[in-house]
XYZ file of C-alpha atoms in Angstrom:
742
model
C 131.707 158.544 104.786
C 129.093 160.677 103.133
C 126.904 158.786 100.677
C 126.605 160.213 97.194
C 123.262 160.125 95.420
C 122.628 159.497 91.735
C 122.879 162.325 89.229
C 119.983 162.856 86.769
C 119.660 164.967 83.681
C 116.798 167.490 83.280
C 115.025 165.077 80.888
C 115.310 162.229 83.391
C 113.892 164.494 86.060
C 110.861 165.331 83.888
C 110.339 161.626 83.088
C 110.649 160.714 86.723
C 107.889 163.131 87.653
C 105.567 162.069 84.866
C 106.451 158.332 84.782
C 103.055 156.468 84.885
C 104.619 153.422 86.569
C 105.844 155.490 89.492
C 102.566 157.365 89.631
C 100.443 154.185 89.687
C 102.687 152.632 92.350
C 102.076 155.690 94.468
C 98.325 155.665 93.794
C 97.964 151.942 94.555
C 99.906 152.224 97.794
C 97.833 155.191 98.965
C 94.574 153.446 98.026
C 95.491 150.253 99.887
C 96.447 152.290 102.896
C 93.159 154.211 102.791
C 91.139 150.976 102.439
C 92.856 149.393 105.414
C 92.453 152.557 107.440
C 88.790 152.694 106.528
C 88.181 149.058 107.422
C 90.060 149.533 110.664
C 87.900 152.519 111.611
C 84.782 150.643 110.491
C 85.549 147.579 112.613
C 86.588 149.755 115.490
C 83.277 151.557 115.198
C 81.397 148.262 115.301
C 83.421 147.157 118.277
C 82.668 150.401 120.096
C 79.015 149.919 119.186
C 79.069 146.447 120.645
C 80.791 147.674 123.772
C 78.232 150.405 124.197
C 75.456 147.836 123.900
C 76.980 145.800 126.702
C 76.165 148.521 129.099
C 72.503 148.753 128.156
C 71.371 146.257 130.764
C 70.011 142.768 130.518
C 67.632 143.180 127.574
C 68.583 141.973 124.114
C 68.584 144.541 121.373
C 66.006 142.791 119.215
C 66.835 144.934 116.216
C 70.050 142.922 116.001
C 68.216 139.637 115.796
C 67.702 139.033 112.118
C 68.309 135.439 111.160
C 70.688 132.658 112.062
C 71.850 134.242 115.278
C 73.021 132.967 118.626
C 73.625 135.071 121.695
C 74.505 134.109 125.210
C 74.029 136.413 128.194
C 77.215 137.552 129.798
C 78.131 139.125 133.098
C 75.625 141.890 132.516
C 73.105 139.368 131.229
C 71.687 138.289 134.586
C 73.056 134.748 134.507
C 73.571 135.200 138.224
C 70.652 133.421 139.857
C 69.281 133.707 143.373
C 68.954 129.920 143.283
C 71.966 127.761 143.988
C 71.870 124.329 142.375
C 73.799 121.203 143.289
C 73.176 117.715 141.898
C 73.758 114.115 142.877
C 73.558 111.305 140.334
C 73.174 107.613 141.213
C 73.544 105.110 138.348
C 72.635 101.450 138.932
C 73.674 99.140 136.078
C 72.537 95.558 135.790
C 73.612 93.798 132.606
C 72.522 95.912 129.638
C 69.976 98.037 131.536
C 70.427 100.874 134.007
C 68.325 102.932 136.404
C 69.491 106.507 137.022
C 68.423 108.883 139.794
C 69.163 112.608 139.399
C 68.775 114.637 142.599
C 68.585 118.400 142.058
C 68.858 120.508 145.214
C 67.710 124.130 144.851
C 68.562 126.654 147.594
C 67.024 130.131 147.553
C 69.675 132.604 148.740
C 67.521 135.675 148.167
C 65.014 137.467 150.463
C 62.283 136.904 147.822
C 59.876 134.123 146.975
C 61.015 132.699 143.677
C 60.066 130.345 140.874
C 63.092 128.472 139.521
C 63.474 127.299 135.928
C 66.335 124.989 135.001
C 66.984 123.582 131.509
C 69.328 120.584 131.565
C 70.521 117.695 129.385
C 69.753 113.988 129.795
C 70.659 111.048 127.529
C 68.658 111.047 124.311
C 67.338 107.537 124.985
C 66.408 108.150 128.643
C 62.900 106.995 129.652
C 61.951 109.527 132.354
C 59.140 108.083 134.480
C 59.490 109.436 138.019
C 59.427 112.857 139.710
C 59.477 113.511 143.450
C 59.510 116.850 145.249
C 60.985 116.798 148.762
C 60.086 119.685 151.100
C 61.716 119.090 154.439
C 60.050 115.936 155.719
C 57.273 115.971 153.131
C 57.468 114.130 149.810
C 55.183 114.732 146.827
C 55.272 112.260 143.943
C 54.572 113.588 140.467
C 51.771 112.395 138.181
C 51.949 112.031 134.425
C 49.546 114.283 132.514
C 49.017 115.545 129.027
C 51.485 118.408 128.622
C 49.019 121.288 128.473
C 46.962 119.880 131.336
C 50.109 119.490 133.458
C 51.047 123.081 132.735
C 47.607 124.314 133.841
C 47.829 122.303 137.089
C 51.246 123.799 137.742
C 50.146 127.377 137.026
C 47.057 127.017 139.230
C 49.079 125.675 142.156
C 51.699 128.376 141.648
C 49.048 131.066 141.787
C 47.588 129.571 144.956
C 50.963 129.746 146.671
C 51.544 125.974 146.795
C 54.921 124.444 146.152
C 54.741 122.720 142.799
C 57.107 121.236 140.262
C 56.774 120.531 136.543
C 59.126 118.313 134.535
C 58.795 118.633 130.760
C 60.721 117.549 127.676
C 62.017 120.118 125.159
C 63.990 117.637 123.077
C 64.614 113.933 123.690
C 67.881 115.035 125.342
C 66.816 118.431 126.810
C 64.435 118.741 129.777
C 63.158 121.550 131.997
C 62.456 121.555 135.721
C 60.106 124.278 137.000
C 59.777 124.766 140.722
C 57.426 127.418 142.174
C 57.109 129.145 145.554
C 60.531 128.589 147.067
C 60.679 130.736 150.177
C 63.650 132.893 151.255
C 66.486 130.684 152.510
C 64.504 127.543 151.685
C 65.834 124.297 150.174
C 63.737 122.103 147.851
C 64.923 118.769 146.440
C 63.713 117.379 143.116
C 64.335 113.711 142.339
C 64.106 112.511 138.743
C 64.501 108.895 137.662
C 64.864 107.249 134.279
C 65.615 103.925 132.589
C 68.391 103.620 130.034
C 70.100 100.877 128.061
C 73.879 100.711 128.082
C 75.783 100.876 124.801
C 77.922 98.047 123.450
C 80.329 98.346 120.556
C 83.705 96.882 119.669
C 83.566 94.617 122.736
C 83.224 97.613 125.049
C 80.215 98.589 127.149
C 79.636 102.241 127.988
C 77.195 104.648 129.578
C 77.104 108.418 129.249
C 75.620 110.994 131.581
C 75.526 114.497 130.018
C 76.441 117.290 132.417
C 76.739 120.297 130.104
C 74.964 121.593 127.039
C 76.566 123.240 124.039
C 74.597 126.407 123.165
C 72.294 125.731 120.238
C 72.503 127.734 117.036
C 69.048 128.973 116.011
C 68.636 129.437 112.246
C 65.710 131.194 110.602
C 63.809 134.465 110.991
C 61.956 135.527 114.160
C 58.276 134.619 113.891
C 56.943 137.152 116.389
C 59.179 140.132 116.991
C 56.592 141.925 119.111
C 56.253 138.976 121.456
C 60.020 138.520 121.519
C 60.535 142.092 122.630
C 59.286 141.111 126.091
C 62.049 138.591 126.612
C 64.885 139.413 128.975
C 67.701 137.456 130.522
C 65.745 137.029 133.709
C 63.241 134.902 131.820
C 63.778 131.283 130.970
C 64.888 131.734 127.387
C 67.109 134.195 125.608
C 66.591 133.474 121.930
C 63.504 134.175 119.862
C 61.381 131.573 118.144
C 62.060 131.443 114.431
C 60.381 129.995 111.375
C 62.895 127.102 111.444
C 62.970 126.620 115.233
C 59.502 127.573 116.555
C 60.401 126.440 120.092
C 63.805 128.133 120.318
C 62.857 129.645 123.683
C 62.692 126.194 125.227
C 66.188 125.076 124.263
C 68.208 128.268 124.723
C 68.588 128.945 128.453
C 71.010 131.416 130.028
C 74.382 129.710 130.308
C 77.547 129.829 132.371
C 80.978 128.817 131.160
C 83.902 127.633 133.237
C 86.373 129.724 131.276
C 84.543 133.037 131.686
C 85.633 135.292 134.507
C 83.137 135.473 137.347
C 80.933 132.586 136.166
C 82.740 129.567 137.644
C 80.967 129.864 141.006
C 77.563 129.642 139.323
C 78.242 126.328 137.559
C 76.216 123.551 139.257
C 78.238 120.952 141.119
C 77.754 117.201 140.764
C 78.352 114.158 142.954
C 78.126 110.888 141.032
C 78.287 107.199 141.920
C 77.845 104.045 139.877
C 76.770 100.589 141.033
C 78.016 98.374 138.194
C 76.783 94.770 138.183
C 77.964 93.620 134.763
C 76.906 89.978 135.021
C 80.351 88.681 133.968
C 84.016 89.168 135.007
C 85.609 92.370 133.742
C 89.063 93.101 132.377
C 88.702 96.906 132.445
C 86.553 99.561 134.108
C 87.445 103.151 133.241
C 85.959 106.615 133.667
C 87.194 108.486 130.569
C 87.044 112.086 131.770
C 86.627 112.110 135.568
C 88.696 110.642 138.400
C 86.807 108.002 140.404
C 87.248 105.674 143.343
C 86.684 102.045 142.307
C 85.797 99.449 144.932
C 85.596 95.915 143.492
C 82.931 94.081 145.474
C 83.220 90.983 143.269
C 84.761 90.110 139.913
C 81.560 91.266 138.212
C 80.487 93.977 140.652
C 82.077 97.429 141.102
C 81.128 100.506 143.143
C 82.526 103.726 141.690
C 82.264 107.344 142.819
C 83.797 110.723 141.990
C 86.840 111.515 144.092
C 85.135 114.778 145.011
C 82.480 117.217 143.942
C 83.015 118.289 140.326
C 81.619 121.071 138.184
C 79.073 120.074 135.558
C 81.166 121.090 132.567
C 81.997 117.801 130.809
C 79.918 114.712 130.024
C 80.600 111.653 132.174
C 81.461 108.431 130.312
C 82.148 105.053 131.916
C 83.480 102.090 129.903
C 83.923 98.453 130.873
C 85.069 95.349 129.008
C 84.379 91.660 129.620
C 87.350 89.468 130.483
C 86.130 87.070 127.793
C 84.407 88.508 124.729
C 82.324 85.346 124.445
C 80.587 86.252 127.717
C 78.989 89.282 126.061
C 77.632 87.897 122.789
C 73.976 87.899 123.856
C 71.731 89.116 126.673
C 67.970 88.836 127.156
C 65.960 90.634 129.861
C 62.225 90.170 130.278
C 59.352 91.695 132.241
C 55.661 91.031 132.599
C 54.187 93.948 134.594
C 51.503 93.104 137.137
C 48.059 93.132 135.544
C 49.478 93.341 132.014
C 48.808 90.560 129.501
C 51.845 91.504 127.465
C 55.400 90.309 127.840
C 58.289 92.713 127.248
C 61.841 91.797 126.256
C 65.134 93.560 125.669
C 67.538 91.640 123.445
C 71.218 92.389 122.833
C 72.841 90.088 120.281
C 76.190 90.118 118.483
C 76.125 88.834 114.884
C 77.934 85.533 114.237
C 81.730 85.788 114.470
C 82.332 83.706 111.362
C 80.819 86.446 109.216
C 83.599 88.861 110.094
C 86.124 87.271 107.778
C 83.812 87.449 104.785
C 84.792 90.978 103.811
C 88.128 91.586 105.519
C 90.273 90.899 102.450
C 88.162 92.924 100.065
C 88.485 96.676 99.782
C 85.482 98.256 98.148
C 86.470 101.576 96.498
C 84.635 104.465 98.092
C 83.776 108.083 97.512
C 84.290 109.707 100.908
C 82.779 113.161 101.448
C 83.913 114.780 104.685
C 81.765 117.535 106.172
C 83.611 119.651 108.736
C 81.803 122.019 111.102
C 83.861 125.240 111.467
C 81.205 127.261 113.283
C 81.927 129.327 116.386
C 80.844 126.589 118.824
C 83.737 124.470 117.537
C 86.333 127.049 118.650
C 89.267 125.850 120.713
C 89.853 122.144 121.416
C 86.889 120.874 119.318
C 88.182 122.284 116.027
C 91.659 120.962 116.801
C 90.195 117.505 117.455
C 88.184 117.657 114.242
C 91.190 118.688 112.120
C 93.391 115.930 113.535
C 90.585 113.408 113.032
C 90.014 114.471 109.433
C 93.743 114.414 108.643
C 93.933 110.866 109.984
C 90.861 109.904 107.964
C 92.551 111.249 104.815
C 95.584 109.062 105.523
C 93.291 106.020 105.668
C 92.073 106.467 102.092
C 93.284 104.071 99.388
C 94.522 105.136 95.904
C 91.327 103.820 94.288
C 89.171 105.978 96.563
C 87.898 109.451 95.757
C 87.168 112.205 98.259
C 86.121 115.791 98.870
C 85.835 118.139 101.861
C 82.922 120.463 102.657
C 83.378 123.004 105.441
C 80.557 125.147 106.765
C 79.571 127.886 109.181
C 77.353 130.689 107.822
C 77.709 129.110 104.401
C 79.171 125.921 102.936
C 82.199 125.487 100.687
C 83.656 122.554 98.730
C 87.411 122.099 98.566
C 87.157 120.546 95.081
C 84.374 121.102 92.574
C 83.908 117.323 92.369
C 85.433 114.465 94.300
C 89.048 113.768 93.334
C 91.360 110.758 93.440
C 92.936 110.059 96.823
C 96.505 110.415 95.537
C 99.332 112.002 97.510
C 99.028 115.337 95.712
C 95.352 115.791 96.483
C 95.810 114.573 100.060
C 98.519 117.216 100.524
C 96.225 119.927 99.138
C 93.481 118.797 101.508
C 95.756 118.932 104.558
C 96.996 122.393 103.596
C 93.367 123.444 103.293
C 92.657 122.108 106.783
C 95.419 124.319 108.175
C 93.667 127.410 106.836
C 90.334 126.707 108.540
C 89.289 128.433 111.741
C 86.090 128.145 113.762
C 83.797 131.146 113.547
C 80.268 132.152 112.582
C 76.946 130.316 112.526
C 75.954 126.664 112.054
C 74.012 126.417 108.795
C 74.134 122.624 108.544
C 71.408 122.440 105.947
C 73.617 123.994 103.279
C 76.415 121.509 103.888
C 74.108 118.479 103.960
C 72.407 119.567 100.740
C 75.791 119.996 99.092
C 76.936 116.544 100.232
C 73.763 114.555 99.597
C 72.011 116.241 96.698
C 74.123 114.631 93.971
C 71.397 112.855 92.032
C 72.241 109.612 90.299
C 75.991 110.134 90.574
C 76.028 108.824 94.155
C 77.873 105.527 94.404
C 78.436 105.015 90.691
C 79.760 101.613 89.691
C 81.256 99.567 92.516
C 82.194 102.669 94.513
C 80.230 103.174 97.736
C 79.461 106.731 98.765
C 80.044 107.579 102.419
C 79.450 110.996 103.989
C 81.399 111.500 107.233
C 79.967 114.411 109.210
C 82.216 115.906 111.937
C 80.371 118.338 114.232
C 79.243 119.093 117.782
C 75.637 119.134 116.545
C 74.843 122.410 118.343
C 71.692 123.278 116.403
C 68.011 123.673 117.209
C 66.392 122.614 113.896
C 67.008 118.870 114.216
C 63.661 117.835 112.710
C 64.225 119.874 109.559
C 67.629 118.238 109.062
C 66.281 114.726 109.709
C 63.700 115.270 106.969
C 66.413 116.546 104.620
C 68.655 113.532 105.244
C 65.755 111.161 104.652
C 64.730 112.784 101.358
C 68.215 113.324 99.910
C 70.154 110.296 101.168
C 69.808 108.225 97.989
C 72.609 105.670 97.810
C 74.838 107.615 100.175
C 75.406 106.577 103.800
C 75.834 109.132 106.569
C 78.259 108.623 109.468
C 78.281 111.201 112.252
C 81.348 111.959 114.374
C 80.536 113.861 117.566
C 83.251 116.316 118.576
C 83.779 118.045 121.926
C 82.962 117.494 125.587
C 79.144 117.719 125.214
C 77.924 117.109 121.634
C 74.225 116.935 120.764
C 73.832 113.139 120.987
C 70.160 113.314 119.957
C 71.080 114.791 116.590
C 74.141 112.560 116.132
C 72.456 109.230 116.788
C 69.208 109.996 114.970
C 70.936 111.491 111.911
C 73.186 108.426 111.646
C 70.193 106.088 111.944
C 68.214 107.895 109.244
C 71.391 108.090 107.163
C 71.832 104.298 107.567
C 75.282 104.833 109.033
C 76.671 104.865 112.567
C 77.710 107.343 115.253
C 81.235 107.822 116.638
C 82.118 110.044 119.578
C 85.501 111.726 120.153
C 85.666 113.294 123.606
C 89.222 114.638 123.534
C 92.334 114.873 121.383
C 93.843 111.707 122.857
C 90.976 109.573 121.512
C 91.211 110.708 117.882
C 93.466 107.906 116.636
C 91.523 105.059 118.227
C 88.078 106.369 117.289
C 88.942 107.129 113.662
C 90.558 103.706 113.272
C 87.408 102.074 114.662
C 85.261 104.141 112.323
C 87.280 103.076 109.278
C 87.043 99.432 110.276
C 83.281 99.864 110.155
C 83.436 101.742 106.854
C 85.624 99.085 105.231
C 83.596 96.061 106.245
C 80.322 94.909 104.722
C 77.068 95.766 106.415
C 74.648 93.309 107.965
C 71.316 94.035 106.267
C 67.713 92.835 106.008
C 67.526 92.030 109.727
C 64.179 90.595 110.757
C 62.693 89.272 114.010
C 59.711 86.916 114.141
C 57.969 84.927 116.888
C 57.909 81.128 116.606
C 55.819 78.406 118.146
C 57.390 75.653 120.223
C 58.182 73.639 117.087
C 59.968 76.544 115.456
C 57.234 77.484 112.983
C 56.311 81.074 112.175
C 53.237 82.468 113.920
C 51.006 84.885 112.061
C 48.175 85.626 114.509
C 50.153 87.375 117.223
C 50.667 91.026 118.110
C 54.393 91.485 118.005
C 55.839 95.004 118.221
C 59.597 95.539 118.188
C 61.641 98.746 118.159
C 63.535 100.223 116.462
C 61.380 99.427 113.466
C 62.624 98.504 110.984
C 65.820 97.161 112.488
C 68.674 99.294 111.107
C 71.688 97.871 109.278
C 74.546 96.812 111.543
C 78.239 97.540 111.082
C 81.127 95.411 112.283
C 81.404 95.515 116.063
C 77.818 96.705 116.568
C 75.256 94.466 118.287
C 71.583 94.127 117.542
C 69.686 95.834 120.374
C 65.924 95.660 120.196
C 62.935 95.948 122.585
C 59.906 93.740 121.973
C 56.333 93.300 123.179
C 54.224 90.189 122.607
C 50.652 89.542 123.655
C 51.298 85.889 124.442
C 53.953 83.766 126.119
C 55.761 82.736 122.957
C 58.710 80.523 123.649
C 61.000 81.371 120.765
C 61.950 84.116 118.314
C 64.057 83.961 115.176
C 66.570 86.705 114.293
C 67.976 86.616 110.766
C 69.927 88.831 108.376
C 72.125 88.979 105.274
C 75.785 89.799 104.815
C 77.545 89.724 101.446
C 74.730 87.588 100.159
C 75.072 85.013 102.957
C 72.045 84.364 105.117
C 72.380 83.765 108.871
C 69.881 83.227 111.643
C 69.581 82.570 115.378
C 66.678 80.933 117.158
C 66.364 82.217 120.723
C 64.509 80.523 123.576
C 62.902 83.565 125.235
C 61.726 81.592 128.242
C 65.349 81.584 129.466
C 65.633 85.369 129.734
C 66.314 87.008 133.106
C 63.426 88.898 134.730
C 64.125 92.598 135.254
C 61.905 95.555 136.173
C 61.865 98.499 133.768
C 61.973 96.581 130.456
C 58.405 97.641 129.625
C 59.458 101.275 130.165
C 62.417 100.873 127.817
C 60.136 99.354 125.177
C 57.744 102.293 125.491
C 60.613 104.791 125.179
C 61.847 103.149 121.995
C 58.312 103.144 120.574
C 57.998 106.879 121.286
C 61.372 107.541 119.656
C 60.244 105.592 116.614
C 57.019 107.607 116.373
C 58.912 110.899 116.716
C 61.242 109.872 113.934
C 58.293 109.073 111.686
C 56.926 112.559 112.417
C 60.147 114.132 111.183
C 59.892 111.978 108.076
C 56.392 113.155 107.170
C 53.879 111.043 109.105
C 50.609 112.767 110.082
C 51.162 114.705 113.331
C 47.746 113.940 114.820
C 48.305 110.236 114.311
C 51.777 110.428 115.867
C 50.552 112.545 118.764
C 47.783 110.093 119.621
C 50.138 107.098 119.509
C 52.683 108.823 121.753
C 50.031 110.066 124.186
C 48.603 106.597 124.696
C 52.024 105.030 125.191
C 53.412 107.771 127.453
C 50.345 107.915 129.710
C 50.215 104.122 130.008
C 53.894 103.867 130.958
C 54.106 107.101 132.998
C 56.674 108.635 130.637
C 57.655 112.222 129.933
C 57.481 112.944 126.207
C 56.864 115.766 123.758
C 53.153 115.555 124.640
C 53.248 114.582 128.347
C 54.804 116.023 131.527
C 55.181 115.072 135.178
C 53.660 117.468 137.700
C 53.794 117.456 141.510
C 51.672 119.713 143.786
C 52.014 120.195 147.537
C 48.784 120.184 149.562
C 49.930 123.010 151.816
C 49.968 126.691 150.836
C 53.411 128.177 151.474
C 53.552 131.671 150.013
C 51.510 134.426 151.693
C 49.195 136.219 149.289
C 50.947 139.578 149.712
C 54.349 138.166 148.704
C 55.355 138.625 145.073
C 56.752 135.624 143.210
C 59.883 136.293 141.134
C 61.074 134.072 138.317
C 64.713 132.937 138.349
C 66.440 131.075 135.527
C 69.151 128.807 136.885
C 71.910 129.031 134.271
C 72.780 125.877 132.356
C 76.474 124.941 132.270
C 78.199 125.024 128.890
C 81.112 122.642 128.178
C 84.415 123.752 129.610
C 85.931 123.587 126.126
C 83.364 126.034 124.793
C 84.949 129.326 123.795
C 83.235 132.640 123.295
C 84.275 134.473 120.180
C 83.531 137.797 121.800
C 85.110 139.416 124.780
C 85.899 138.362 128.324
C 82.289 138.897 129.372
C 81.124 136.296 126.918
C 78.391 138.433 125.398
C 78.812 137.071 121.921
C 79.382 133.666 120.507
C 79.155 132.095 117.100
C 76.732 133.650 114.667
C 76.698 135.010 111.192
C 76.281 138.538 112.398
C 77.208 138.147 116.012
C 79.503 140.550 117.727
C 82.811 138.828 117.255
C 86.358 140.035 117.652
C 87.915 141.819 114.677
C 91.370 142.688 113.394
C 90.639 146.416 113.423
C 93.774 147.350 115.359
C 95.955 145.395 112.954
C 94.248 147.003 109.967
C 94.846 150.469 111.409
C 98.523 149.749 112.003
C 99.089 148.312 108.526
C 97.190 151.204 106.988
C 99.393 153.782 108.704
C 102.541 151.889 107.721
C 101.491 151.789 104.079
C 100.720 155.488 104.142
C 104.214 156.141 105.491
C 105.734 153.924 102.813
C 103.778 155.768 100.144
C 105.022 159.107 101.433
C 108.585 157.797 101.474
C 108.354 156.524 97.898
C 106.963 159.843 96.811
C 109.814 161.792 98.432
C 112.483 159.467 97.053
C 111.132 159.648 93.545
C 110.920 163.391 93.659
C 114.308 164.018 95.173
C 117.325 164.649 92.956
C 120.559 163.429 94.437
C 123.489 165.567 93.716
C 127.080 165.126 94.426
């Protein structure tokens, strides 16, 4: 059946043509279509520009580097190294102390003589005191030197053609191995050793060995563009130093990612074994993220090893629990090094159990401010973990609580202008807001922290406590600047950090929480979210143990004034429920007792400890020195005179043979290996990124999170929608103009 159109009079026809409503509808539709078309062409142009830059070789286009930028070399970025690296890790745990050996084996597969540079992560609290270079049957042990002096020794030996190695610290949890004059087809082994304390919380012991490093975001403006123009991917760094991160070159190595095509084979492999002598029977031993063989030698002694060689793309974490919690309430290890008049002690002590019940029935109203990192490094599983964690945290709030959410990448945004009541309506709005967030862009943490902490006298008004819960992977390079900010702006707030992802920046997380007088929680995968958030809220809801002091006593239990007694951390931080006191001490005499005391909800408690009954253990002096250095570094970030800090660290590090910000280990072979006519080439061994890390760019991984980085766009979608709207506009125009007749 033929459809009949409407019949219009001549007047209606004239009105139809000149009707302003119809005209504006047409104009608006055409304009929207043109805008979308324009944006589509614009984005497409940028994408083509980025693609064209990919083919320009391995050099960065420094004109693109303005501020707050992070780039990672891709397939064309020379991450392929002539040096093949494999690692073996041996962890020996005895009670609350551990000794770790990291064996790095470098094989030169090229026909050239090369110098290898490898930037790698270690635990933030590791006390690195040993370096050995193995060349066939020869072994060369490293010596501790002032950093600049060690560098000169290394450069001199390198120029002479001797095999030499330099181990230096870039951050407390980032180190660099340099190894010069590796001949064609040659294999050189580097052995590194360090002391570390194990962690204890919520009746669970744990140790972490970092295998991967999340690329650091470098904020600020380049400080020397001319100098930076000489940097290429074949060098040891790929970023430029900025006014906020003056040593960016040292913490931004070329990287390889498991998920990027063609890079898997260049990820270093790892063999790992653990000798666990806990000192008491265990109810559970578990490797959280790697499969392991477990041979139980005795009820308190396990030998564990990877079931095979694994790629270094996820941190290793081992947990173990005592069969009886009472067995792990206190531990004391002591050492008196040969020729040293001082005694060193490491004390782990759980607060009295009867203090737990003091605050369990009382809910103190809180103002909870959640900071959520939505930068590009959080793409993929990390942002999903963070969203689920934050949603669960919202469900834990009580009606009397107030809350707000701050998300950040290139900039920071508040969900609500001010904190709002934690009623069902506001919780629903917050969860809907979470669903709209996606990970992209840079990591401007400073903006978010300022927004959360800089609240003046309004922080913690009345009986309400103010708690800032910071969820992030911590992938930044300006840690010191942020520590200073937290210290100056904290006020009555308390900062709790929640590390997200398979390799978060533990140095930033732990130190920020300590300065913020809070605690650090780690969530390694989605399956842990519920348990970890519940544990965090138990800590948030229970009163803090404060005013903790330690003092030496004479045999009759009286305080002693005239004694040199140095304990770290200093001062002892507040403790939350489930956290033990863990402190390293040095005394210049054989004092028999110490008193540990503190306050909780106004109640005073104390323990008197007979130190003569501690177990002797090598390495306690090294752990004390490491904690002293960490304390000095923290004071530097908080404004202490740098010369004074440098001198204190130098004396301690040289005395205890420790790598630090101002000291390095250097080893030099006596024999000359490289002929004078052979040229030495520098090779950067790429550092593995976490397997959950996702590039925001293309399959070659040439771009990651950054404010102006080359990220994917919706240009194709914009073009399609633009064309569709143009067609619709044309159709409307034809329909309105056409006169239907019978």
